[in-house]
Coordinates of N, CA and C in Angstrom, one line a residue:
Chain A
Q95 N 7.4 10.7 -14.4 CA 7.7 10.2 -13.1 C 6.3 10.2 -12.5
K96 N 5.6 9.2 -12.1 CA 4.2 9.0 -11.8 C 4.2 9.4 -10.1
E97 N 3.2 10.6 -10.1 CA 3.3 11.2 -8.8 C 1.6 11.2 -8.6
V98 N 1.6 10.8 -7.2 CA 0.5 11.1 -6.4 C 0.4 12.2 -5.0
E99 N -0.2 13.1 -5.3 CA -0.2 14.2 -4.3 C -1.3 14.3 -3.3
Q100 N -1.2 14.3 -2.1 CA -2.1 14.6 -0.9 C -1.4 15.3 0.1
N101 N -2.5 16.7 0.7 CA -2.1 17.2 1.8 C -1.9 16.6 2.9
S102 N -0.6 16.5 3.7 CA -0.3 15.8 4.4 C -1.1 16.3 5.9
G103 N -1.5 17.7 5.9 CA -2.6 17.7 7.2 C -1.5 18.4 8.5
P104 N -1.7 17.8 9.5 CA -3.1 17.2 10.1 C -4.5 18.1 9.5
L105 N -5.3 17.3 8.9 CA -6.9 17.8 8.8 C -7.9 17.5 10.6
S106 N -8.1 18.4 10.4 CA -8.7 18.3 11.9 C -10.2 18.6 12.1
V107 N -11.1 17.7 12.5 CA -12.6 17.7 12.5 C -13.2 17.6 13.7
P108 N -14.8 18.1 14.1 CA -14.6 17.8 14.9 C -15.7 16.4 14.9
E109 N -16.2 15.6 15.8 CA -17.0 14.8 16.0 C -18.2 14.8 15.2
G110 N -18.7 13.9 14.4 CA -20.2 14.3 13.4 C -20.0 15.3 12.3
A111 N -18.9 15.8 12.0 CA -18.8 16.4 10.8 C -18.3 15.6 9.8
I112 N -18.1 16.4 8.7 CA -17.8 15.7 7.1 C -16.4 15.8 6.7
A113 N -15.3 14.9 6.8 CA -14.2 15.0 6.5 C -13.8 15.1 5.0
S114 N -13.1 15.7 4.2 CA -12.5 15.8 2.8 C -11.2 15.5 2.9
L115 N -11.3 14.6 2.2 CA -9.7 14.3 2.1 C -9.6 14.5 0.4
N116 N -8.4 14.7 -0.2 CA -8.4 15.3 -1.7 C -6.9 14.7 -2.2
C117 N -6.7 14.3 -3.3 CA -5.7 13.7 -4.0 C -5.6 13.9 -5.3
T118 N -4.4 14.0 -6.0 CA -4.2 14.5 -7.7 C -3.5 13.4 -7.9
Y119 N -3.4 13.0 -9.3 CA -2.4 12.0 -9.6 C -1.9 12.6 -10.9
S120 N -0.5 12.4 -11.4 CA 0.0 13.0 -12.5 C -0.3 12.2 -13.8
D121 N -0.7 10.8 -13.4 CA -0.2 9.9 -14.8 C -1.8 9.7 -15.4
R122 N -1.9 10.1 -16.6 CA -3.5 10.5 -17.3 C -3.6 8.4 -17.7
V123 N -2.8 7.8 -17.7 CA -3.2 6.4 -17.7 C -3.9 5.6 -16.9
S124 N -3.6 6.7 -15.6 CA -4.3 5.6 -14.4 C -5.7 5.7 -14.3
Q125 N -6.2 4.2 -13.7 CA -7.2 3.7 -14.3 C -8.2 3.5 -13.2
S126 N -7.6 3.0 -12.4 CA -7.7 2.5 -10.5 C -7.6 3.5 -9.6
F127 N -8.6 3.5 -8.9 CA -8.1 4.6 -7.8 C -8.7 3.9 -6.3
F128 N -8.0 3.9 -5.0 CA -8.1 3.0 -4.2 C -7.5 4.3 -3.0
W129 N -8.5 4.2 -1.9 CA -8.1 4.8 -0.3 C -7.9 3.6 0.7
Y130 N -6.8 3.6 0.9 CA -6.8 2.9 2.2 C -6.9 3.9 3.4
R131 N -6.8 3.1 4.7 CA -6.6 3.7 6.1 C -5.5 3.3 6.7
Q132 N -4.6 3.9 7.2 CA -3.6 3.4 7.9 C -3.6 4.0 8.9
Y133 N -4.0 2.9 10.3 CA -3.6 3.4 11.8 C -2.4 3.6 12.4
S134 N -1.5 4.1 13.3 CA -0.4 4.3 13.6 C 0.3 3.4 13.8
G135 N 1.3 2.8 13.3 CA 1.8 1.5 13.9 C 1.4 0.2 13.3
K136 N -0.1 0.5 12.1 CA -0.4 -0.7 11.5 C -0.3 -1.0 9.9
S137 N -1.0 -2.0 9.4 CA -0.5 -1.7 7.8 C -1.8 -1.4 7.2
P138 N -1.8 -0.9 5.6 CA -2.9 0.1 5.6 C -4.1 -1.0 5.0
E139 N -5.0 -0.7 5.7 CA -6.2 -1.2 4.7 C -7.1 -0.6 4.0
L140 N -7.6 -1.7 2.9 CA -8.6 -1.0 2.0 C -10.3 -0.7 2.4
I141 N -10.4 0.6 2.1 CA -11.4 0.8 2.3 C -12.8 1.4 0.8
M142 N -11.8 1.8 0.2 CA -12.6 2.3 -1.0 C -11.9 1.8 -2.3
S143 N -12.6 1.5 -3.5 CA -11.8 1.4 -4.9 C -13.0 1.9 -5.8
I144 N -12.4 2.8 -6.8 CA -13.3 3.5 -7.8 C -12.3 3.4 -9.0
Y145 N -13.7 2.9 -9.9 CA -12.9 2.6 -11.3 C -13.7 3.8 -12.4
S146 N -14.4 4.5 -12.2 CA -15.6 5.5 -12.7 C -15.7 6.7 -12.4
N147 N -15.5 7.6 -13.1 CA -16.2 8.9 -13.0 C -17.3 9.1 -12.4
G148 N -17.8 10.1 -11.1 CA -18.5 10.2 -10.2 C -18.5 9.5 -8.9
D149 N -19.0 9.5 -8.3 CA -19.3 9.1 -6.9 C -19.6 7.7 -6.8
K150 N -18.9 7.1 -5.5 CA -19.4 5.7 -5.3 C -19.6 5.4 -3.9
E151 N -20.5 5.4 -3.2 CA -20.8 5.4 -1.8 C -20.7 4.0 -1.3
D152 N -20.4 3.9 0.0 CA -20.5 2.7 0.9 C -20.6 3.2 2.7
G153 N -21.7 3.1 3.0 CA -21.7 3.5 4.4 C -21.5 4.9 4.2
R154 N -20.7 5.3 5.6 CA -20.6 6.4 5.6 C -19.1 7.4 4.7
F155 N -18.6 6.3 4.0 CA -17.3 6.9 3.1 C -18.2 6.9 1.8
T156 N -17.6 8.0 1.1 CA -18.1 8.6 -0.2 C -16.5 8.9 -1.0
A157 N -16.2 8.0 -2.3 CA -15.3 8.4 -3.1 C -15.6 9.1 -4.0
Q158 N -15.1 10.1 -4.8 CA -15.5 11.0 -6.0 C -14.2 10.9 -6.8
L159 N -14.5 10.6 -8.0 CA -13.4 10.7 -9.1 C -13.8 11.5 -10.2
N160 N -12.7 12.2 -10.5 CA -12.8 13.3 -11.9 C -11.5 12.5 -12.6
K161 N -11.9 11.8 -13.7 CA -10.4 11.6 -14.4 C -10.0 13.1 -15.4
A162 N -11.0 13.8 -15.6 CA -10.5 15.2 -16.4 C -9.8 15.9 -16.0
S163 N -9.9 16.1 -14.6 CA -9.2 17.0 -13.5 C -8.0 15.8 -12.6
Q164 N -8.3 14.9 -12.8 CA -7.0 13.9 -12.6 C -7.0 14.0 -10.8
Y165 N -8.1 13.9 -10.3 CA -8.6 14.3 -9.3 C -9.4 13.0 -8.2
V166 N -9.0 12.9 -7.2 CA -10.0 12.0 -6.3 C -10.0 12.2 -5.1
S167 N -11.2 12.3 -4.6 CA -11.5 12.5 -3.0 C -12.2 11.5 -2.3
L168 N -12.3 11.8 -1.1 CA -13.0 10.7 0.1 C -13.7 11.7 1.1
L169 N -15.1 11.2 1.0 CA -15.9 12.1 2.2 C -16.0 10.9 3.2
I170 N -15.9 11.4 4.5 CA -16.2 10.9 5.4 C -17.6 11.4 6.2
R171 N -18.8 10.8 6.1 CA -19.8 11.3 7.1 C -19.5 10.9 8.3
D172 N -20.4 11.7 9.3 CA -20.6 11.9 10.8 C -19.2 10.9 11.5
S173 N -18.0 11.7 11.2 CA -16.6 11.5 11.4 C -16.9 11.1 12.9
Q174 N -16.3 10.3 13.4 CA -16.3 9.4 14.4 C -14.5 9.7 15.1
P175 N -14.0 9.9 16.3 CA -12.6 9.6 16.7 C -12.3 8.2 16.5
S176 N -12.8 7.3 16.1 CA -11.9 6.3 15.7 C -11.6 6.4 14.1
D177 N -12.0 7.3 13.4 CA -11.5 7.6 11.9 C -10.3 8.3 12.0
S178 N -9.8 8.6 13.1 CA -8.5 9.3 13.3 C -7.5 8.1 12.6
A179 N -6.4 8.9 11.8 CA -5.8 7.6 11.2 C -5.1 8.6 9.7
T180 N -4.4 8.0 9.2 CA -3.7 8.2 8.2 C -4.3 7.6 6.5
Y181 N -4.8 8.5 5.9 CA -5.5 7.9 4.8 C -4.5 8.0 3.4
L182 N -4.3 7.0 3.1 CA -3.6 6.6 2.0 C -4.3 6.9 0.4
C183 N -4.3 7.6 -0.6 CA -4.7 7.6 -2.1 C -3.4 6.6 -2.8
A184 N -4.0 5.5 -3.5 CA -3.4 5.1 -4.5 C -4.0 4.8 -5.8
V185 N -3.4 4.8 -6.6 CA -3.7 4.4 -8.0 C -2.9 3.5 -8.5
N186 N -3.4 3.0 -9.8 CA -2.8 2.1 -10.9 C -3.1 2.1 -12.1
T187 N -2.2 1.6 -13.2 CA -3.3 1.5 -14.5 C -4.3 -0.2 -14.1
N188 N -4.8 0.0 -15.4 CA -6.1 -1.2 -15.7 C -5.2 -2.4 -15.5
Q189 N -4.0 -2.9 -15.3 CA -3.4 -3.7 -15.8 C -3.5 -4.8 -14.5
A190 N -3.9 -6.2 -14.3 CA -3.6 -6.6 -13.0 C -2.2 -6.5 -12.8
G191 N -1.2 -6.9 -11.4 CA -0.1 -6.6 -11.3 C 0.5 -5.2 -11.2
T192 N 0.0 -4.4 -11.8 CA 0.6 -3.6 -11.9 C 0.5 -2.8 -10.4
A193 N 2.0 -2.1 -9.9 CA 2.0 -1.8 -8.6 C 1.1 -0.6 -8.4
L194 N 1.1 -0.4 -7.2 CA -0.1 0.6 -6.8 C 1.2 2.1 -6.3
I195 N 0.9 2.9 -7.1 CA 1.7 4.2 -6.6 C 0.9 5.0 -5.4
F196 N 1.7 5.3 -4.3 CA 0.9 5.8 -3.4 C 1.1 7.3 -2.8
G197 N 0.0 8.0 -2.6 CA 0.6 9.5 -1.9 C 1.2 9.4 -0.6
K198 N 1.5 10.3 -0.2 CA 2.3 10.6 1.4 C 1.2 10.2 2.4
G199 N -0.2 10.5 2.1 CA -0.7 10.3 3.2 C -1.3 11.6 3.6
T200 N -2.8 11.8 4.4 CA -3.3 12.9 5.0 C -3.8 12.1 6.3
T201 N -3.1 13.0 7.2 CA -3.7 12.8 8.6 C -4.7 13.2 9.0
L202 N -5.6 12.1 9.4 CA -7.1 13.2 9.6 C -7.1 12.6 11.2
S203 N -7.6 13.7 11.9 CA -8.0 13.9 13.4 C -9.3 14.1 13.9
V204 N -10.5 13.6 14.4 CA -11.5 13.8 14.9 C -11.6 13.8 16.3
S205 N -11.9 14.9 16.7 CA -12.0 15.6 18.1 C -13.3 15.0 18.6
S206 N -13.7 14.3 19.6 CA -14.9 14.1 20.4 C -15.4 15.4 21.4
Chain B
G196 N -12.1 -15.1 6.7 CA -11.1 -16.1 6.5 C -9.6 -15.4 6.7
A197 N -8.6 -15.7 6.3 CA -7.0 -15.7 7.1 C -6.7 -14.8 5.9
G198 N -6.5 -13.7 6.6 CA -5.6 -12.5 5.4 C -4.4 -12.9 5.2
V199 N -3.2 -11.9 4.7 CA -2.0 -12.1 4.4 C -1.2 -12.3 5.9
S200 N -0.2 -12.9 5.9 CA 0.3 -12.9 7.0 C 1.8 -13.0 6.8
Q201 N 2.9 -12.3 7.8 CA 4.0 -11.7 7.4 C 4.6 -12.5 8.9
S202 N 6.1 -12.5 8.8 CA 6.7 -13.0 9.9 C 8.2 -12.6 9.3
P203 N 9.1 -12.1 10.4 CA 8.7 -11.8 11.9 C 7.9 -10.6 12.1
R204 N 7.2 -10.3 12.8 CA 6.7 -9.1 12.9 C 7.7 -7.5 13.1
Y205 N 8.8 -8.1 13.6 CA 9.8 -7.1 14.2 C 10.9 -8.1 14.0
K206 N 12.0 -7.3 13.3 CA 13.3 -7.8 12.9 C 14.4 -6.5 13.3
V207 N 15.5 -7.2 14.2 CA 16.7 -5.9 14.6 C 17.8 -6.7 13.9
A208 N 18.8 -6.0 13.3 CA 19.9 -6.5 12.9 C 20.7 -5.7 12.7
K209 N 22.1 -6.4 12.6 CA 23.1 -5.4 12.8 C 23.8 -5.2 11.5
R210 N 24.2 -3.9 11.4 CA 24.7 -3.7 9.7 C 25.6 -5.0 9.4
G211 N 25.3 -5.2 8.1 CA 26.1 -5.8 7.7 C 25.9 -7.9 7.6
Q212 N 24.8 -7.9 8.4 CA 23.8 -9.0 8.6 C 22.7 -9.1 7.6
D213 N 22.6 -10.7 7.1 CA 21.5 -10.6 6.6 C 20.0 -11.1 6.8
V214 N 19.1 -10.7 6.6 CA 17.7 -11.0 7.1 C 16.6 -11.4 5.9
A215 N 15.8 -12.5 6.5 CA 14.8 -12.8 5.5 C 13.4 -12.5 5.9
L216 N 12.7 -12.4 5.3 CA 11.2 -11.9 5.4 C 10.2 -12.5 4.9
R217 N 9.2 -13.1 5.5 CA 8.3 -14.1 5.1 C 6.6 -13.3 4.6
C218 N 6.3 -13.6 3.6 CA 4.8 -13.4 3.3 C 4.0 -14.8 2.7
D219 N 3.2 -14.8 3.7 CA 2.1 -15.8 3.1 C 0.8 -15.2 2.5
P220 N 0.3 -15.1 1.4 CA -0.4 -14.4 0.9 C -1.7 -15.0 1.3
I221 N -2.6 -14.3 0.9 CA -4.1 -14.6 0.9 C -4.6 -16.2 0.3
S222 N -5.2 -17.4 0.8 CA -5.2 -18.3 -0.2 C -5.8 -18.3 -1.5
G223 N -5.4 -18.9 -2.6 CA -5.5 -18.7 -3.8 C -5.3 -17.1 -4.5
H224 N -4.8 -16.4 -3.8 CA -4.4 -15.3 -4.7 C -3.2 -15.3 -5.4
V225 N -3.2 -15.0 -6.6 CA -2.3 -15.1 -7.7 C -1.1 -14.1 -7.7
S226 N -1.4 -12.9 -7.6 CA -0.6 -11.9 -7.4 C -0.2 -11.5 -5.7
L227 N 1.4 -11.2 -6.0 CA 2.0 -10.8 -4.4 C 3.1 -9.7 -4.9
F228 N 2.7 -9.0 -3.8 CA 3.6 -7.7 -4.1 C 4.5 -7.3 -2.7
W229 N 5.5 -6.8 -3.0 CA 6.2 -6.4 -1.8 C 6.4 -4.8 -2.0
Y230 N 6.2 -4.2 -1.1 CA 6.5 -2.7 -0.8 C 7.2 -2.5 0.4
Q231 N 8.2 -1.2 0.4 CA 8.8 -0.9 1.3 C 8.2 0.6 2.2
Q232 N 7.6 0.8 3.4 CA 7.2 2.0 4.1 C 8.1 2.5 4.7
A233 N 8.9 3.7 4.5 CA 9.6 4.8 5.5 C 8.6 5.5 6.2
L234 N 9.1 5.9 7.5 CA 8.5 6.5 8.4 C 7.8 7.9 7.8
G235 N 6.5 8.3 7.4 CA 6.0 9.4 7.1 C 5.6 9.7 5.7
Q236 N 6.1 8.1 5.0 CA 5.9 8.1 3.8 C 4.6 6.7 3.1
G237 N 4.3 7.0 2.1 CA 3.5 6.1 1.5 C 4.3 5.0 0.9
P238 N 3.4 3.8 1.0 CA 4.6 2.3 0.7 C 4.9 2.4 -0.7
E239 N 6.1 2.1 -0.9 CA 6.5 2.2 -2.1 C 7.3 0.6 -3.0
F240 N 6.6 0.4 -4.0 CA 6.9 -0.9 -4.7 C 8.4 -1.1 -4.6
L241 N 8.4 -2.7 -4.6 CA 9.9 -3.4 -4.4 C 9.5 -4.1 -6.0
T242 N 8.8 -5.1 -5.7 CA 8.7 -6.1 -6.9 C 7.3 -7.1 -6.8
Y243 N 7.1 -7.8 -7.7 CA 5.7 -8.1 -8.3 C 5.9 -9.8 -8.5
F244 N 5.3 -10.6 -8.0 CA 5.1 -11.9 -8.5 C 3.8 -12.4 -9.0
Q245 N 3.7 -13.0 -10.5 CA 2.5 -13.8 -10.6 C 2.6 -15.2 -10.4
N246 N 1.9 -15.7 -9.6 CA 2.4 -17.2 -9.1 C 3.9 -17.5 -9.0
E247 N 4.7 -18.1 -9.6 CA 6.1 -18.5 -9.2 C 7.0 -17.5 -10.0
A248 N 6.3 -17.0 -11.0 CA 7.1 -16.1 -11.8 C 7.1 -14.3 -11.5
Q249 N 8.7 -14.0 -11.3 CA 8.6 -13.0 -10.9 C 8.4 -11.7 -11.9
L250 N 7.6 -11.2 -12.2 CA 7.1 -10.3 -13.3 C 7.7 -9.4 -13.4
D251 N 8.0 -8.3 -12.3 CA 8.8 -6.9 -12.0 C 9.6 -7.0 -11.0
K252 N 10.6 -6.4 -10.7 CA 11.0 -6.2 -10.1 C 12.1 -4.9 -9.7
S253 N 11.4 -4.0 -10.4 CA 11.9 -2.7 -11.0 C 12.1 -1.9 -9.7
G254 N 11.6 -2.0 -8.5 CA 11.3 -1.3 -7.3 C 12.8 -1.8 -6.2
L255 N 13.2 -2.8 -6.7 CA 14.1 -3.3 -5.7 C 15.4 -2.3 -5.7
P256 N 16.1 -2.0 -4.6 CA 16.9 -0.6 -4.5 C 18.1 -0.9 -4.7
S257 N 18.6 -1.9 -4.5 CA 19.9 -2.4 -5.0 C 20.3 -4.2 -5.3
D258 N 21.3 -4.4 -5.5 CA 21.7 -5.9 -5.8 C 21.7 -6.7 -4.6
R259 N 21.5 -6.3 -3.3 CA 21.5 -6.8 -2.1 C 20.0 -7.2 -1.7
F260 N 19.0 -7.0 -2.5 CA 17.9 -7.1 -2.3 C 17.4 -8.4 -3.2
F261 N 16.6 -9.3 -2.4 CA 16.3 -10.6 -3.5 C 15.0 -11.1 -2.8
A262 N 14.5 -11.4 -4.0 CA 12.8 -12.0 -3.5 C 12.6 -13.7 -4.2
E263 N 11.8 -14.3 -3.7 CA 11.6 -15.3 -4.8 C 10.4 -15.9 -4.2
R264 N 9.4 -16.6 -4.8 CA 8.5 -17.3 -4.7 C 8.4 -18.5 -5.4
P265 N 9.2 -19.6 -5.0 CA 9.2 -20.3 -5.5 C 8.1 -22.0 -5.7
E266 N 7.1 -21.6 -5.1 CA 5.9 -22.5 -5.2 C 4.6 -21.7 -5.5
G267 N 5.1 -20.7 -5.8 CA 3.6 -19.7 -6.0 C 2.6 -19.3 -4.6
S268 N 3.2 -19.6 -3.8 CA 2.4 -19.3 -2.7 C 3.1 -18.2 -1.4
V269 N 4.2 -19.2 -0.6 CA 4.7 -18.0 0.2 C 5.9 -17.5 -0.6
S270 N 6.3 -16.6 -0.2 CA 7.3 -15.7 -1.1 C 8.1 -15.3 0.4
T271 N 9.6 -15.0 0.2 CA 10.8 -14.6 0.9 C 11.2 -13.2 0.1
L272 N 11.4 -12.3 1.1 CA 12.3 -11.2 0.7 C 13.5 -11.3 1.8
K273 N 14.6 -11.1 0.7 CA 15.9 -11.2 1.4 C 16.7 -10.2 1.1
I274 N 17.6 -9.7 2.4 CA 18.3 -8.4 1.9 C 19.7 -9.2 2.8
Q275 N 20.6 -8.8 1.7 CA 21.9 -9.1 2.0 C 22.6 -7.7 2.7
R276 N 23.7 -8.4 3.7 CA 24.4 -7.2 4.1 C 23.8 -5.8 4.4
T277 N 22.9 -5.9 5.6 CA 21.8 -5.2 5.5 C 22.8 -3.5 5.7
Q278 N 22.0 -2.4 5.9 CA 22.6 -1.1 5.6 C 21.3 -0.1 6.6
Q279 N 21.7 1.0 7.3 CA 20.8 1.4 8.0 C 19.6 1.9 7.1
E280 N 20.1 2.4 5.9 CA 19.3 3.0 5.2 C 17.5 1.8 4.7
D281 N 18.3 0.4 5.2 CA 17.3 -0.6 5.0 C 16.2 -0.4 6.2
S282 N 16.5 0.5 7.0 CA 15.4 0.4 8.4 C 14.1 0.9 7.7
A283 N 12.9 0.2 7.5 CA 11.6 0.6 7.2 C 11.2 -0.7 7.1
V284 N 9.1 -0.3 7.2 CA 8.7 -1.5 7.4 C 8.5 -2.3 6.1
Y285 N 8.5 -3.5 5.9 CA 8.2 -4.3 4.4 C 6.9 -4.8 4.4
L286 N 6.2 -4.5 3.5 CA 4.9 -4.9 3.6 C 4.8 -6.0 2.4
C287 N 3.5 -6.4 2.6 CA 3.3 -7.6 1.5 C 2.0 -7.6 1.4
A288 N 1.7 -7.8 0.0 CA 0.0 -7.8 -0.4 C -0.2 -8.6 -1.3
S289 N -1.1 -9.0 -1.4 CA -1.9 -10.1 -2.4 C -3.1 -9.5 -3.4
S290 N -3.3 -9.8 -4.2 CA -4.5 -9.6 -5.0 C -4.7 -11.0 -5.9
N291 N -6.0 -10.8 -6.1 CA -6.6 -11.9 -6.9 C -6.7 -11.8 -8.0
Q292 N -7.1 -13.0 -9.1 CA -7.4 -12.6 -10.7 C -8.8 -12.6 -10.7
G293 N -9.3 -12.0 -11.6 CA -10.7 -11.4 -11.6 C -11.1 -9.8 -11.8
L294 N -12.5 -9.8 -11.5 CA -13.1 -8.6 -11.6 C -12.0 -7.7 -10.1
S295 N -12.0 -8.1 -9.5 CA -11.2 -7.5 -8.3 C -9.7 -7.6 -8.2
S296 N -9.2 -7.8 -9.3 CA -7.6 -8.2 -9.5 C -6.8 -6.8 -9.2
Y297 N -7.4 -5.6 -9.3 CA -6.5 -4.5 -9.3 C -6.7 -4.1 -7.4
E298 N -7.3 -4.6 -6.7 CA -7.6 -4.4 -5.1 C -6.4 -5.4 -4.5
Q299 N -5.6 -4.4 -3.8 CA -4.7 -5.2 -3.1 C -4.7 -5.1 -1.6
Y300 N -4.5 -6.4 -0.7 CA -5.1 -6.8 0.3 C -3.5 -6.8 1.4
F301 N -3.1 -5.7 2.3 CA -1.9 -5.9 2.8 C -1.8 -6.6 4.2
G302 N -0.7 -7.7 4.4 CA -0.3 -8.0 5.7 C 0.0 -7.1 6.7
P303 N 0.4 -7.6 7.9 CA 0.8 -6.6 9.3 C 2.3 -5.8 8.7
G304 N 3.0 -6.8 7.8 CA 4.3 -5.8 7.7 C 5.1 -6.2 8.5
T305 N 6.8 -6.5 8.4 CA 7.4 -6.4 9.2 C 8.8 -5.2 9.5
R306 N 8.7 -4.9 10.7 CA 9.4 -4.0 11.0 C 11.1 -4.2 11.1
L307 N 11.7 -3.7 10.3 CA 13.3 -3.9 10.3 C 13.7 -2.7 10.9
T308 N 14.8 -2.8 11.6 CA 15.8 -1.8 12.3 C 17.0 -2.4 12.2
V309 N 18.1 -1.8 11.2 CA 19.5 -1.9 11.0 C 20.0 -0.9 12.1
T310 N 21.0 -1.5 12.9 CA 21.6 -1.2 14.0 C 23.0 -1.0 13.6

């Protein structure tokens, strides 16, 4: 059974702080990793993808991947109230057309 | 450019009715996926098309669920004899071929409520 685990939260951070979201996965053949943001009542929006060990930065977002530990994280710097949402971690194998396996998501609340 | 579109956005069905949900993927995207999302859960895979071929339907929960993509673009997910447990948001996603073929982009979803 392929599993993706996330702390459901809520994770509460003050405006301007760094938010750290974590995800672990069980299937060692997983090769592609994604973070989606989902606002309440909306559909998931892709914000980061990462395929290699290490860090990948895009604006205020940094994704970190450690395949040996089967761990992927998302850091949000200078958190804004507009970042308040549920963040979904998703993984799949490196085959086009493979279904994404999602975690249940972590709810982030950024207070002003 | 236009993203993935889905219709209807909301559907209320009485138990036992048949429903049809439509997905129009991003133009040129070869791969199309259907997912089901229950409240407070992550999306769960239902089925996958590459062009008009349904290559994986392992996630369809019962034989009441049927999907098609006859011309390799628009797809329809049909649920026959709806049950209350079918109430969920049905999400469609598409992806391209090539280097970014693993990235899936979601439509707005169809919220199905079975009463």
